[in-house]
Coordinates of C-alpha atoms in Angstrom, one line a residue:
M572 CA 0.0 0.0 0.0
T573 CA 1.3 3.5 -0.9
T574 CA 1.8 5.7 2.1
V575 CA 1.0 9.4 2.2
S576 CA 2.1 12.3 4.3
L577 CA -0.7 14.8 3.9
V578 CA -0.4 18.6 4.2
L579 CA -3.6 20.6 4.6
G580 CA -3.5 24.3 3.9
S581 CA -5.4 27.2 5.3
G582 CA -8.3 28.9 3.5
G583 CA -11.4 29.4 5.6
A584 CA -14.5 27.5 4.3
R585 CA -12.6 26.1 1.4
G586 CA -11.0 23.9 4.1
Y587 CA -14.0 21.6 3.7
A588 CA -12.4 20.5 0.4
H589 CA -9.8 18.7 2.7
I590 CA -12.6 16.3 3.8
G591 CA -13.3 15.3 0.2
A592 CA -9.5 15.0 -0.5
I593 CA -9.0 12.7 2.5
E594 CA -11.9 10.5 1.5
E595 CA -10.8 10.2 -2.1
I596 CA -7.2 9.4 -1.0
Q597 CA -8.5 6.6 1.2
R598 CA -10.9 5.4 -1.4
R599 CA -8.1 4.9 -3.9
G600 CA -6.2 2.7 -1.5
Y601 CA -3.6 5.1 -0.1
E602 CA -2.6 5.0 3.5
I603 CA -2.3 8.3 5.3
V604 CA 0.5 8.0 7.8
A605 CA 1.1 11.6 8.9
I606 CA -0.8 15.0 8.7
S607 CA 0.1 18.6 9.2
G608 CA -2.2 21.5 8.8
S609 CA -2.7 25.2 9.3
S610 CA -6.0 26.8 10.3
M611 CA -8.9 24.9 8.7
G612 CA -6.3 22.4 7.5
A613 CA -5.4 21.8 11.1
L614 CA -9.0 21.5 12.1
V615 CA -9.9 18.9 9.5
G616 CA -6.6 17.0 9.9
G617 CA -7.1 16.9 13.6
M618 CA -10.6 15.5 13.3
Y619 CA -9.3 12.8 10.9
A620 CA -6.3 11.9 13.2
A621 CA -8.8 11.6 16.1
G622 CA -11.0 9.2 14.1
K623 CA -13.9 11.6 14.0
L624 CA -13.8 13.0 10.4
S625 CA -17.1 11.3 9.4
E626 CA -18.9 12.7 12.4
Y627 CA -17.5 16.2 11.7
R628 CA -18.4 15.9 8.0
D629 CA -22.0 14.9 8.8
W630 CA -22.3 17.9 11.2
V631 CA -20.9 20.6 8.9
S632 CA -22.9 19.2 6.0
S633 CA -26.1 19.8 8.0
L634 CA -25.4 23.5 8.7
N635 CA -27.4 26.2 7.0
W636 CA -26.4 29.9 7.1
M637 CA -28.5 30.8 10.1
Q638 CA -27.0 27.8 12.1
V639 CA -23.5 29.0 11.2
L640 CA -24.4 32.5 12.5
R641 CA -25.6 31.0 15.8
L642 CA -22.1 29.5 16.3
L643 CA -20.5 32.9 16.3
D644 CA -20.3 34.3 19.8
F645 CA -19.4 37.9 19.2
T646 CA -17.3 39.8 21.7
L647 CA -15.8 43.3 22.2
S648 CA -12.3 41.9 23.2
R649 CA -9.3 41.2 20.9
G650 CA -11.2 39.6 18.0
A651 CA -14.8 39.7 16.9
I652 CA -15.6 36.1 17.7
R653 CA -14.5 34.0 20.8
G654 CA -15.2 30.6 19.2
D655 CA -16.5 29.0 22.4
R656 CA -19.7 27.7 20.9
L657 CA -17.8 26.1 18.0
F658 CA -15.3 24.4 20.2
V659 CA -18.0 23.1 22.6
K660 CA -19.5 21.4 19.6
L661 CA -16.1 20.0 18.5
A662 CA -15.6 18.7 22.0
E663 CA -18.9 16.9 21.7
I664 CA -17.9 15.3 18.4
L665 CA -14.6 14.2 19.8
E666 CA -16.3 12.7 22.9
S667 CA -13.2 13.3 25.0
S668 CA -10.2 15.6 25.3
P669 CA -7.6 13.8 23.2
R670 CA -3.9 14.6 23.4
I671 CA -2.1 14.9 20.1
E672 CA 0.6 12.4 21.1
E673 CA -2.2 9.8 21.6
L674 CA -3.8 10.1 18.2
S675 CA -3.7 7.2 15.7
I676 CA -1.2 8.9 13.4
P677 CA 1.4 11.7 13.9
F678 CA -0.3 15.1 13.7
T679 CA 1.0 18.6 13.6
A680 CA -1.1 21.8 14.1
V681 CA 0.8 24.9 13.0
V682 CA 0.3 28.0 15.0
T683 CA 1.7 31.5 14.9
D684 CA 3.3 33.0 18.0
I685 CA 2.8 36.8 17.4
T686 CA 4.6 37.7 20.7
R687 CA 7.8 36.1 19.5
Q688 CA 7.0 36.4 15.8
K689 CA 7.6 32.7 15.0
E690 CA 5.9 29.5 13.9
V691 CA 5.0 27.0 16.5
W692 CA 4.3 23.3 15.9
F693 CA 1.8 21.6 18.2
Q694 CA 2.8 17.9 18.3
R695 CA 1.9 17.2 21.9
G696 CA -0.7 18.4 24.3
S697 CA -4.4 19.2 24.0
L698 CA -5.8 18.7 20.5
L699 CA -8.6 21.2 21.1
E700 CA -6.2 23.9 22.4
A701 CA -4.0 23.4 19.3
L702 CA -6.9 23.6 16.9
R703 CA -8.3 26.7 18.6
A704 CA -5.0 28.5 18.3
S705 CA -4.5 27.4 14.7
V706 CA -7.8 28.8 13.5
A707 CA -7.6 32.1 15.4
I708 CA -7.6 34.5 12.5
P709 CA -6.2 37.9 13.8
G710 CA -8.9 40.5 14.1
L711 CA -11.6 37.9 13.6
F712 CA -11.2 35.3 16.3
T713 CA -9.7 35.9 19.8
P714 CA -6.2 34.7 20.1
V715 CA -5.1 31.9 22.6
E716 CA -2.9 33.0 25.5
R717 CA -0.4 30.3 26.7
D718 CA 2.7 30.7 28.8
G719 CA 3.0 34.4 28.1
R720 CA 2.6 33.9 24.3
L721 CA -0.2 35.1 22.1
L722 CA -1.1 32.4 19.6
V723 CA -3.0 32.9 16.3
D724 CA -3.8 31.4 13.0
G725 CA -0.9 29.2 11.6
G726 CA -1.6 30.6 8.2
V727 CA -0.1 33.9 9.2
L728 CA 3.4 32.5 8.7
N729 CA 2.9 29.1 7.2
P730 CA -0.4 28.4 5.3
L731 CA 0.9 25.2 3.8
P732 CA 3.2 23.4 6.4
I733 CA 5.1 20.8 4.4
I734 CA 8.2 20.4 6.6
P735 CA 6.5 18.9 9.7
V736 CA 5.5 15.7 7.7
V737 CA 8.9 15.0 6.1
A738 CA 10.2 12.9 9.0
A739 CA 7.3 10.4 8.4
Q740 CA 9.2 9.2 5.3
A741 CA 6.1 8.3 3.4
D742 CA 6.1 7.2 -0.2
L743 CA 4.3 10.4 -1.2
I744 CA 3.9 13.9 0.2
I745 CA 0.6 15.3 -0.9
A746 CA -0.3 19.0 -0.2
V747 CA -3.8 20.5 -0.6
D748 CA -3.5 24.2 -1.4
L749 CA -6.7 26.2 -1.0
N750 CA -5.4 29.6 -2.2
I751 CA -5.1 29.3 -6.0
P752 CA -6.2 32.5 -7.8
E753 CA -7.8 32.4 -11.2
G754 CA -5.4 32.1 -14.0
C755 CA -3.0 29.9 -12.0
Y756 CA -4.5 26.5 -12.5
S757 CA -2.7 23.5 -13.7
S758 CA -3.3 21.9 -17.1
L759 CA -5.8 19.5 -15.6
Q760 CA -9.4 19.7 -16.6
W761 CA -11.1 21.2 -13.5
P762 CA -14.2 19.6 -12.1
D763 CA -17.5 20.9 -13.3
T764 CA -18.4 23.6 -10.7
R765 CA -21.9 24.2 -11.8
F766 CA -23.1 22.2 -8.9
L767 CA -22.0 25.1 -6.7
E768 CA -24.3 27.4 -8.6
R769 CA -27.2 24.9 -8.3
S770 CA -27.0 25.2 -4.5
G771 CA -29.1 28.4 -4.8
V772 CA -27.0 30.1 -2.3
S773 CA -26.1 33.7 -2.9
D774 CA -22.4 34.7 -2.8
D775 CA -23.3 37.8 -0.9
W776 CA -22.5 37.8 2.8
S777 CA -23.3 40.2 5.6
I778 CA -23.2 40.2 9.3
P779 CA -26.7 40.3 10.9
D780 CA -27.9 43.8 11.9
T781 CA -27.4 42.9 15.6
A782 CA -25.5 40.1 17.4
E783 CA -25.0 39.5 21.1
S784 CA -21.6 40.0 22.6
G785 CA -20.1 38.0 25.4
N786 CA -21.3 40.4 28.0
G787 CA -24.9 40.4 26.8
K788 CA -24.7 43.7 24.9
K789 CA -26.0 44.1 21.4
L790 CA -23.5 44.8 18.7
T791 CA -24.7 46.7 15.7
F792 CA -23.1 46.2 12.3
T793 CA -23.5 48.0 9.0
K794 CA -22.7 47.2 5.4
E795 CA -19.6 49.2 5.9
A796 CA -18.5 46.6 8.5
G797 CA -19.0 43.8 6.0
G798 CA -16.8 45.8 3.6
R799 CA -14.0 46.0 6.2
L800 CA -14.3 42.3 6.8
D801 CA -14.0 41.6 3.1
I802 CA -10.9 43.7 2.9
L803 CA -9.3 42.0 5.9
L804 CA -10.0 38.5 4.6
N805 CA -9.0 39.3 1.1
S806 CA -5.7 40.6 2.5
V807 CA -5.2 37.4 4.4
E808 CA -5.9 35.4 1.3
V809 CA -3.4 37.3 -0.9
M810 CA -0.7 36.9 1.8
Q811 CA -1.4 33.2 2.2
A812 CA -1.4 32.5 -1.6
S813 CA 2.1 34.1 -1.8
L814 CA 3.4 32.2 1.2
S815 CA 2.0 28.9 -0.1
E816 CA 4.0 29.3 -3.3
Y817 CA 7.1 30.1 -1.3
K818 CA 6.6 26.9 0.8
I819 CA 6.0 24.7 -2.3
A820 CA 9.1 26.1 -4.0
G821 CA 11.2 25.5 -0.9
Y822 CA 10.2 21.9 -0.4
P823 CA 8.2 20.6 -3.4
P824 CA 5.7 17.9 -2.5
D825 CA 5.2 15.0 -4.8
L826 CA 1.7 16.2 -5.6
V827 CA -0.1 19.5 -5.0
I828 CA -3.9 19.4 -5.2
R829 CA -4.8 22.9 -6.1
V830 CA -8.2 24.2 -5.1
P831 CA -9.2 27.5 -6.7
K832 CA -10.4 30.4 -4.5
K833 CA -13.5 30.8 -6.7
I834 CA -15.2 27.7 -5.4
C835 CA -16.5 29.6 -2.4
S836 CA -15.8 32.6 -0.2
F837 CA -13.6 32.4 2.8
Y838 CA -16.6 32.6 5.2
E839 CA -19.2 30.5 3.4
F840 CA -19.2 27.8 6.0
H841 CA -22.8 26.8 5.1
R842 CA -21.6 25.3 1.8
A843 CA -19.9 22.2 3.1
R844 CA -21.6 19.6 0.9
E845 CA -20.6 21.4 -2.3
V846 CA -17.0 22.2 -1.3
I847 CA -16.4 18.6 0.1
E848 CA -17.5 17.3 -3.3
F849 CA -15.3 19.7 -5.2
G850 CA -12.3 18.5 -3.0
R851 CA -13.2 14.9 -3.8
L852 CA -13.3 15.5 -7.6
A853 CA -10.2 17.7 -7.7
T854 CA -8.3 15.0 -5.7
R855 CA -9.5 12.3 -8.0
Q856 CA -8.3 14.1 -11.1
H857 CA -4.9 14.9 -9.6
L858 CA -4.4 11.4 -8.4
Q859 CA -5.4 9.9 -11.8
E860 CA -2.9 12.1 -13.5
L861 CA -0.2 11.1 -11.0
E862 CA -1.0 7.4 -11.4
R863 CA -0.9 7.7 -15.2
S864 CA 2.5 9.3 -15.1
V865 CA 4.1 6.6 -12.9
G866 CA 2.1 3.7 -14.2

């Protein structure tokens, strides 16, 4: 059986494509022996390493837009969203408080220490704490404080963490990059994306007129706030796309599964079913191409 070290990149709601990628890799008979991830890549990879990916997939696939909004616990502190409600649900799915070193396969969650301005690898300790830090997008989610450090989204410094899986010495290193801009696709025929349009979901996104903060106060938002959020997230995506190319050039994986940004917006977490399916189809095409080239 061909073994795979899997690298799962950051990219917001496009991270659901990682679920389809993992399922297709397994369906084709490959064995995943190590995973590293940043942000949503860490979240999906951690759920897989804990043996709970199917439960996580079923849950996110059931979410509509209003249910996603109810998961957002707004606050007036250092970040718009605390993330408590989300991680309470993740703890329910995990049914325990697993430690990373006890998972079925080696797993690395990449986090950014903005106090010391360096990358941090979580390979031991609480899985939930590592995931919470890795998805803490600056300015959007509150950071995690630990031992005098302020920990935020791993994608700030390393949106595609390849080096952590090299020691696994697998037959293949496969990376899933979620930040591919239009015009930068490979020569592969991309999957038909019309099923995304058939979902009937508008690409427009806006924060509700009011939301409750952690102290019970009502926060009021305007369309201008949504514009500022778009600017923030677009800036993050531009940065991560550039950093991902740098990481790939520095240590080229055997296969890069390239997921285009256009499949969904960074914050469309209600479109899990469509994005999972796109990840599955894209992975199938890339693996078929790889298998033809070596077979």
